[in-house]
Coordinates of C-alpha atoms in Angstrom, one line a residue:
M2 CA 0.0 0.0 0.0
T3 CA 3.0 2.4 -0.1
A4 CA 2.2 3.2 -3.7
L5 CA -1.4 4.2 -2.9
H6 CA -0.8 7.9 -2.4
P7 CA 1.2 8.4 -5.6
L8 CA -1.4 6.4 -7.5
L9 CA -4.3 8.5 -6.2
E10 CA -2.4 11.7 -6.8
D11 CA -1.8 10.6 -10.4
I12 CA -5.5 9.8 -10.8
A13 CA -6.4 13.2 -9.4
A14 CA -4.0 14.9 -11.8
R15 CA -5.5 13.0 -14.8
S16 CA -9.0 14.0 -13.7
A17 CA -8.0 17.7 -13.8
R18 CA -6.9 17.5 -17.4
T19 CA -9.5 18.3 -20.1
D20 CA -7.4 18.1 -23.2
A21 CA -7.2 14.3 -23.4
S22 CA -9.6 12.8 -26.0
R23 CA -9.8 9.4 -24.2
V24 CA -9.3 8.6 -20.6
D25 CA -6.7 6.0 -19.9
P26 CA -8.0 3.2 -17.7
A27 CA -4.5 2.1 -16.7
P28 CA -4.6 3.9 -13.3
L29 CA -7.9 2.1 -12.5
V30 CA -6.4 -1.2 -13.4
E31 CA -3.4 -0.5 -11.2
L32 CA -5.7 0.6 -8.3
V33 CA -7.7 -2.6 -8.4
R34 CA -4.5 -4.7 -8.7
S35 CA -3.2 -3.0 -5.5
L36 CA -6.4 -4.0 -3.7
R37 CA -6.8 -7.5 -5.1
P38 CA -5.7 -10.4 -2.7
V39 CA -2.4 -11.9 -3.5
G40 CA -1.6 -15.6 -3.2
G41 CA -3.3 -17.3 -0.3
E42 CA -4.4 -14.2 1.5
S43 CA -7.6 -14.2 3.5
P44 CA -10.5 -11.9 2.8
V45 CA -9.5 -10.0 6.0
D46 CA -6.3 -8.8 4.3
T47 CA -8.3 -7.4 1.4
R48 CA -10.8 -5.7 3.7
E49 CA -7.9 -4.1 5.5
R50 CA -6.5 -2.6 2.3
I51 CA -10.0 -1.3 1.4
H52 CA -10.1 0.3 4.9
V53 CA -6.8 2.0 4.3
L54 CA -8.1 3.4 1.0
V55 CA -11.2 4.7 2.7
D56 CA -9.1 6.4 5.4
V57 CA -6.8 8.0 2.9
L58 CA -9.7 9.3 0.8
R59 CA -11.4 10.6 3.9
S60 CA -8.3 12.4 5.1
R61 CA -7.6 13.8 1.6
P62 CA -10.9 15.1 0.1
Q63 CA -9.1 16.3 -3.0
L64 CA -8.0 12.8 -3.7
A65 CA -11.5 11.5 -3.3
A66 CA -12.9 14.2 -5.7
G67 CA -10.2 13.3 -8.2
L68 CA -11.0 9.6 -8.1
R69 CA -14.7 10.3 -8.4
D70 CA -14.2 12.6 -11.4
Y71 CA -11.8 10.1 -13.0
V72 CA -14.1 7.1 -12.5
S73 CA -17.1 9.2 -13.9
A74 CA -15.1 10.2 -16.9
V75 CA -14.1 6.6 -17.6
L76 CA -17.7 5.5 -17.3
A77 CA -19.2 8.4 -19.3
E78 CA -17.2 7.6 -22.5
R79 CA -18.2 3.9 -22.5
N80 CA -21.2 2.3 -23.9
H81 CA -23.1 0.5 -21.2
F82 CA -25.8 -1.1 -23.3
F83 CA -24.1 -4.4 -24.0
V84 CA -22.9 -5.2 -20.5
Y85 CA -26.5 -4.7 -19.2
A86 CA -28.3 -6.6 -22.1
E87 CA -25.9 -9.4 -22.9
S88 CA -23.3 -10.0 -20.1
G89 CA -24.1 -13.3 -18.5
I90 CA -26.9 -14.1 -21.0
L91 CA -26.7 -16.8 -23.6
G92 CA -26.8 -15.4 -27.2
N93 CA -29.0 -16.3 -30.0
T94 CA -26.3 -18.2 -32.0
G95 CA -27.0 -21.6 -30.6
F96 CA -25.0 -24.0 -28.4
F97 CA -22.4 -25.3 -30.9
T98 CA -21.8 -21.9 -32.6
E99 CA -21.2 -20.3 -29.2
L100 CA -18.9 -23.2 -28.2
T101 CA -16.8 -22.8 -31.2
H102 CA -16.7 -19.1 -30.6
R103 CA -15.5 -19.4 -27.0
I104 CA -12.8 -22.0 -28.0
A105 CA -11.5 -19.6 -30.6
N106 CA -11.5 -16.7 -28.1
R107 CA -9.5 -18.9 -25.7
L108 CA -7.0 -19.6 -28.3
L109 CA -6.8 -16.1 -29.8
P110 CA -8.3 -13.5 -27.4
P111 CA -10.0 -10.6 -29.3
A112 CA -8.7 -7.1 -28.9
L113 CA -10.3 -4.9 -26.2
D114 CA -12.7 -2.2 -27.6
T115 CA -12.3 1.0 -25.8
R116 CA -15.9 2.0 -26.6
F117 CA -17.7 -0.5 -24.4
L118 CA -18.0 -0.8 -20.7
R119 CA -17.9 -4.7 -20.8
D120 CA -14.4 -4.5 -22.3
L121 CA -13.4 -2.1 -19.4
I122 CA -14.7 -4.6 -16.8
E123 CA -12.7 -7.4 -18.5
E124 CA -9.6 -5.2 -18.5
V125 CA -9.9 -4.1 -14.9
F126 CA -11.0 -7.4 -13.4
D127 CA -8.8 -9.7 -15.3
H128 CA -8.6 -12.5 -12.7
D129 CA -11.0 -15.5 -12.7
D130 CA -11.6 -15.0 -8.9
D131 CA -12.2 -11.2 -8.8
A132 CA -15.9 -11.7 -8.3
Q133 CA -15.2 -13.8 -5.2
W134 CA -13.2 -11.3 -3.3
L135 CA -15.5 -8.5 -4.4
A136 CA -18.5 -10.4 -3.1
S137 CA -16.7 -11.1 0.2
L138 CA -16.6 -7.3 1.1
P139 CA -19.2 -6.4 3.6
P140 CA -22.0 -3.9 2.4
E141 CA -20.9 -1.4 5.1
L142 CA -17.5 -1.1 3.6
W143 CA -18.9 -0.6 0.2
A144 CA -21.3 2.1 1.5
D145 CA -18.4 3.9 3.2
L146 CA -16.4 4.0 0.0
L147 CA -19.4 5.1 -2.1
D148 CA -20.3 7.9 0.4
I149 CA -16.7 9.3 0.4
L150 CA -16.6 9.2 -3.4
G151 CA -20.0 10.9 -3.6
F152 CA -21.6 8.0 -5.7
N153 CA -24.1 7.2 -3.0
A154 CA -25.7 10.7 -2.8
P155 CA -29.5 11.0 -2.3
V156 CA -29.7 13.2 -5.5
P157 CA -28.4 11.4 -8.6
N158 CA -25.8 13.1 -10.6
A159 CA -25.1 13.2 -14.3
G160 CA -23.4 9.8 -14.2
H161 CA -26.3 8.2 -12.4
A162 CA -28.7 9.6 -15.0
Q163 CA -26.6 8.2 -17.9
I164 CA -26.5 4.8 -16.2
R165 CA -30.2 4.8 -15.7
K166 CA -31.0 5.9 -19.2
E167 CA -28.8 3.2 -20.7
M168 CA -30.2 0.6 -18.4
S169 CA -33.7 1.5 -19.4
E170 CA -32.8 1.1 -23.1
A171 CA -31.2 -2.3 -22.3
L172 CA -34.4 -3.3 -20.4
R173 CA -36.4 -2.3 -23.6
V174 CA -34.3 -4.6 -25.7
L175 CA -34.5 -7.5 -23.3
A176 CA -38.3 -7.2 -23.4
C177 CA -38.3 -7.4 -27.2
R178 CA -35.9 -10.5 -27.1
L179 CA -38.1 -12.3 -24.5
A180 CA -41.1 -11.6 -26.7
A181 CA -39.2 -13.1 -29.6
L182 CA -38.2 -16.1 -27.6
G183 CA -41.9 -16.7 -26.8
L184 CA -42.7 -17.1 -30.4
E185 CA -39.9 -19.7 -31.1
P186 CA -41.4 -22.7 -32.9
D187 CA -39.6 -25.1 -30.5
L188 CA -41.5 -23.5 -27.5
V189 CA -44.9 -23.1 -29.2
R190 CA -44.8 -26.8 -30.4
Y191 CA -44.7 -27.9 -26.7
Y192 CA -47.1 -25.2 -25.6
P193 CA -49.6 -24.3 -28.4
A194 CA -51.5 -21.9 -26.0
L195 CA -48.8 -19.4 -26.7
S196 CA -50.2 -18.9 -30.2
Q197 CA -53.8 -19.6 -29.6
Y198 CA -54.3 -17.1 -26.6
E199 CA -52.9 -13.9 -25.4
S200 CA -49.1 -14.7 -25.0
P201 CA -47.6 -13.3 -21.8
F202 CA -44.4 -12.9 -23.7
L203 CA -45.9 -10.3 -26.1
A204 CA -47.9 -8.7 -23.3
Q205 CA -44.9 -8.1 -21.2
Q206 CA -43.2 -6.3 -24.0
R207 CA -46.1 -3.9 -24.4
E208 CA -46.2 -3.3 -20.6
F209 CA -42.5 -2.7 -20.3
E210 CA -42.6 -0.2 -23.1
T211 CA -45.2 1.8 -21.2
V212 CA -43.1 1.5 -18.0
I213 CA -39.8 2.5 -19.7
V214 CA -41.4 5.5 -21.3
G215 CA -42.7 6.6 -17.9
M216 CA -39.2 6.0 -16.3
Q217 CA -37.5 8.1 -18.9
K218 CA -40.0 11.0 -18.4
A219 CA -39.3 10.8 -14.6
L220 CA -35.5 10.8 -15.1
D221 CA -35.8 13.9 -17.4
D222 CA -38.3 15.8 -15.1
A223 CA -38.0 15.4 -11.3
A224 CA -41.6 16.4 -10.9
A225 CA -42.9 13.5 -13.1
E226 CA -44.5 10.6 -11.3
W227 CA -42.7 7.2 -11.5
P228 CA -44.7 4.5 -13.3
D229 CA -46.1 1.5 -11.5
S230 CA -44.3 -1.7 -12.4
A231 CA -46.5 -4.2 -10.5
H232 CA -48.2 -5.4 -13.7
A233 CA -44.9 -5.9 -15.4
D234 CA -43.8 -8.2 -12.5
V235 CA -46.9 -10.2 -12.8
L236 CA -46.4 -10.8 -16.6
L237 CA -42.8 -11.9 -15.9
D238 CA -44.2 -14.4 -13.4
Q239 CA -46.5 -15.7 -16.2
C240 CA -43.7 -16.0 -18.7
A241 CA -41.7 -17.9 -16.1
D242 CA -44.7 -20.2 -15.4
A243 CA -45.1 -20.9 -19.2
L244 CA -41.4 -21.8 -19.5
N245 CA -41.7 -24.1 -16.5
R246 CA -44.7 -25.8 -18.1
I247 CA -42.8 -26.1 -21.5
S248 CA -39.9 -27.7 -19.6
K249 CA -42.2 -30.2 -18.0
L250 CA -44.0 -31.1 -21.2
S251 CA -40.7 -31.5 -23.0
R252 CA -39.5 -34.1 -20.6
E253 CA -42.1 -36.6 -21.9
A254 CA -40.8 -36.3 -25.5
G255 CA -37.1 -36.5 -24.7
A256 CA -34.3 -33.9 -24.3
A257 CA -33.1 -31.5 -27.0
V258 CA -30.1 -29.2 -26.8
K259 CA -31.8 -26.4 -28.8
L260 CA -34.8 -26.4 -26.6
S261 CA -32.6 -26.4 -23.5
W262 CA -30.7 -23.4 -25.0
H263 CA -33.9 -21.4 -25.5
L264 CA -35.2 -22.2 -22.0
T265 CA -32.0 -21.3 -20.3
R266 CA -31.7 -18.0 -22.3
A267 CA -35.3 -17.2 -21.5
F268 CA -34.8 -17.7 -17.7
Q269 CA -31.6 -15.6 -17.8
I270 CA -33.4 -12.8 -19.5
I271 CA -36.3 -12.8 -17.0
A272 CA -33.8 -12.7 -14.1
R273 CA -31.9 -9.8 -15.6
M274 CA -35.0 -7.9 -16.3
R275 CA -36.1 -8.3 -12.6
E276 CA -32.8 -7.1 -11.4
M277 CA -32.7 -4.0 -13.6
L278 CA -36.3 -3.1 -12.9
G279 CA -35.5 -3.2 -9.2
L280 CA -32.5 -0.9 -9.7
L281 CA -34.4 1.6 -11.9
M282 CA -37.4 2.0 -9.7
P283 CA -37.0 4.4 -6.7
Q284 CA -36.2 2.6 -3.5
P285 CA -34.6 3.6 -0.2
R286 CA -30.9 3.7 -0.4
E287 CA -30.3 1.1 2.3
E288 CA -32.6 -1.4 0.3
K289 CA -31.0 -0.6 -3.2
L290 CA -27.4 -0.8 -2.2
P291 CA -27.3 -4.7 -1.6
V292 CA -29.2 -5.2 -4.9
A293 CA -26.8 -2.9 -6.8
L294 CA -23.7 -4.6 -5.3
K295 CA -25.1 -8.0 -6.2
F296 CA -25.8 -6.8 -9.8
F297 CA -22.2 -5.4 -10.1
V298 CA -20.5 -8.5 -8.8
G299 CA -22.7 -10.6 -11.1
L300 CA -21.5 -8.5 -14.1
V301 CA -17.9 -8.9 -13.1
D302 CA -18.3 -12.6 -12.6
A303 CA -20.0 -12.9 -16.0
E304 CA -17.3 -11.0 -17.8
C305 CA -14.6 -13.1 -16.0
R306 CA -16.3 -16.2 -17.5
R307 CA -17.3 -14.7 -20.8
N308 CA -15.1 -17.2 -22.7
S309 CA -15.4 -20.1 -20.3
V310 CA -16.2 -23.3 -22.2
K311 CA -17.1 -25.1 -18.9
E312 CA -19.5 -22.3 -17.9
L313 CA -21.3 -22.6 -21.3
V314 CA -21.6 -26.4 -21.1
T315 CA -22.8 -26.3 -17.5
S316 CA -25.4 -23.7 -18.1
V317 CA -27.1 -25.8 -20.9
T318 CA -26.4 -29.3 -19.7
D319 CA -27.9 -28.7 -16.3
L320 CA -31.3 -28.3 -17.8
L321 CA -30.6 -31.0 -20.5
S322 CA -29.6 -33.5 -17.8
L323 CA -32.8 -32.8 -15.9
Q324 CA -34.8 -33.5 -19.0
V325 CA -33.0 -36.7 -19.6
T326 CA -33.5 -37.8 -16.1
E327 CA -37.2 -37.0 -16.1
H328 CA -37.7 -38.7 -19.5
A329 CA -35.9 -41.8 -18.2
S330 CA -38.1 -41.9 -15.0
K331 CA -41.2 -41.7 -17.2
T332 CA -40.0 -44.6 -19.3
G333 CA -38.8 -46.6 -16.3
E334 CA -42.1 -46.1 -14.3
H335 CA -43.6 -49.0 -16.3
Y336 CA -41.4 -51.3 -14.2
V337 CA -42.7 -50.0 -10.9
T338 CA -45.6 -51.8 -9.2
R339 CA -47.7 -50.3 -6.5
N340 CA -49.8 -53.3 -5.3
R341 CA -49.9 -57.1 -5.5
G342 CA -52.0 -57.3 -8.7
E343 CA -49.6 -55.0 -10.6
F344 CA -46.7 -57.2 -9.4
Y345 CA -48.2 -60.4 -10.5
A346 CA -49.1 -58.8 -13.9
M347 CA -45.6 -57.7 -14.4
F348 CA -44.3 -61.1 -13.3
R349 CA -46.5 -62.9 -15.9
A350 CA -45.4 -60.5 -18.6
A351 CA -41.7 -61.0 -17.7
A352 CA -42.2 -64.7 -17.5
G353 CA -43.8 -64.7 -20.9
A354 CA -41.1 -62.7 -22.4
G355 CA -38.6 -65.1 -20.8
V356 CA -40.3 -68.0 -22.5
I357 CA -40.0 -66.3 -25.8
V358 CA -36.3 -65.6 -25.4
G359 CA -35.6 -69.1 -24.3
F360 CA -37.6 -70.5 -27.3
M361 CA -35.6 -68.3 -29.7
A362 CA -32.3 -69.5 -28.1
L363 CA -33.3 -73.1 -28.6
I364 CA -34.2 -72.4 -32.2
K365 CA -30.7 -71.0 -32.8
M366 CA -29.1 -73.9 -31.1
F367 CA -31.0 -76.3 -33.3
I368 CA -29.9 -74.3 -36.4
A369 CA -26.4 -74.6 -35.3
M370 CA -26.7 -78.4 -34.9
L371 CA -28.0 -78.7 -38.5
H372 CA -24.7 -77.5 -40.0
L373 CA -26.5 -75.7 -42.8
P374 CA -24.7 -74.0 -45.8
P375 CA -23.2 -70.6 -44.7
L376 CA -25.9 -68.6 -46.5
W377 CA -28.9 -70.4 -44.8
E378 CA -27.1 -70.4 -41.5
A379 CA -26.5 -66.7 -41.6
L380 CA -30.2 -66.2 -42.4
G381 CA -31.2 -68.3 -39.5
F382 CA -29.0 -66.4 -37.1
S383 CA -29.9 -62.9 -38.5
P384 CA -31.9 -60.5 -36.5
T385 CA -34.5 -60.1 -39.3
T386 CA -35.4 -63.8 -38.8
A387 CA -35.5 -63.5 -35.1
S388 CA -37.8 -60.5 -35.3
V389 CA -40.2 -62.2 -37.7
L390 CA -40.4 -65.2 -35.4
S391 CA -40.9 -63.0 -32.4
S392 CA -43.6 -61.0 -34.1
C393 CA -45.4 -64.3 -35.0
I394 CA -45.2 -65.5 -31.4
C395 CA -46.3 -62.2 -29.9
S396 CA -49.2 -62.0 -32.3
V397 CA -50.7 -65.1 -30.7
S398 CA -49.4 -64.4 -27.2
P399 CA -51.9 -63.6 -24.4
L400 CA -49.5 -61.2 -22.8
P401 CA -50.9 -57.8 -21.9
P402 CA -50.0 -54.8 -24.1
S403 CA -47.8 -53.2 -21.4
S404 CA -45.4 -56.0 -21.6
R405 CA -44.7 -55.6 -25.3
R406 CA -43.2 -52.1 -24.9

């Protein structure tokens, strides 16, 4: 921490300059590197370093103002849309295309784009475990740091207004994407009511458009009334219920990677819309801070795992394995008995099938004893001949239909 004072003084000097066309994020990268745990350090050591940073900023208000202006300038020149609308959410490319894309990015990482906030997050938090140590910091410590920097003020500043406007635009796009997912043929095929009746996916898009327009008016005019988002929450619940129903219905017909991809993506979009809706709507500061911190740590975690092949496979195969398990249980339940009558019925069916199998084995033994020419012996042993004989036997067999599955 000996280099903390010179680093903060350099940041304050950079924030005072107005001639630079772009703000260099290197000091912010260095600041996070000085706070990040090293080796096997415990979270207590990281908290101590944050406490030292808070004490320095509290004792040197000019450094706190410089850091605030510097961070605000870095955020102001970046596009926030993609980090809110896409970070941590599966794309519409499909599983195998995304898998190929991530493998290629692991082999040859793409260049960072200075126009987007998600690339800044990837540059600043470039360690896989950054989200873990950020999440380990207590909310009280975050509140002290934000208060000193002036980011937790009751009256939003220009930076807050920009974040809220870009977040509202991202929310609008997510509502449109969720509506489009609700019209996917793979989902409608399992749940035809989505096309026959009023679809909650289309209804939520119209409701969110009304809510977003009201939000943007309230952001531009402090006297404007904030819209009520209760109905939007209800429509998101209905969308989630429809997705759960589709998931249950699909288990009876087997598992599909494409369907699992659509369901996982839809659930991720709904979760992100709920988070952003809670952050945009006015709430007491003590209630909004934990939600905002969780949202921020989630974005950092998603960007740290943006090119993770393991994360991609896990996110899709979790739902896919559930469908496979459920489908196997539906098929295997024919072999479960609940009373004495069902047990004896299954026993008779199994015994009858055993007689058929034994009879077919005797036939093949008899064919082998005949020492027929190779062609006729091959025909006698072939699966086609066995299936024909089995069909003939089963056609006159008194076995119940359940035993012939």
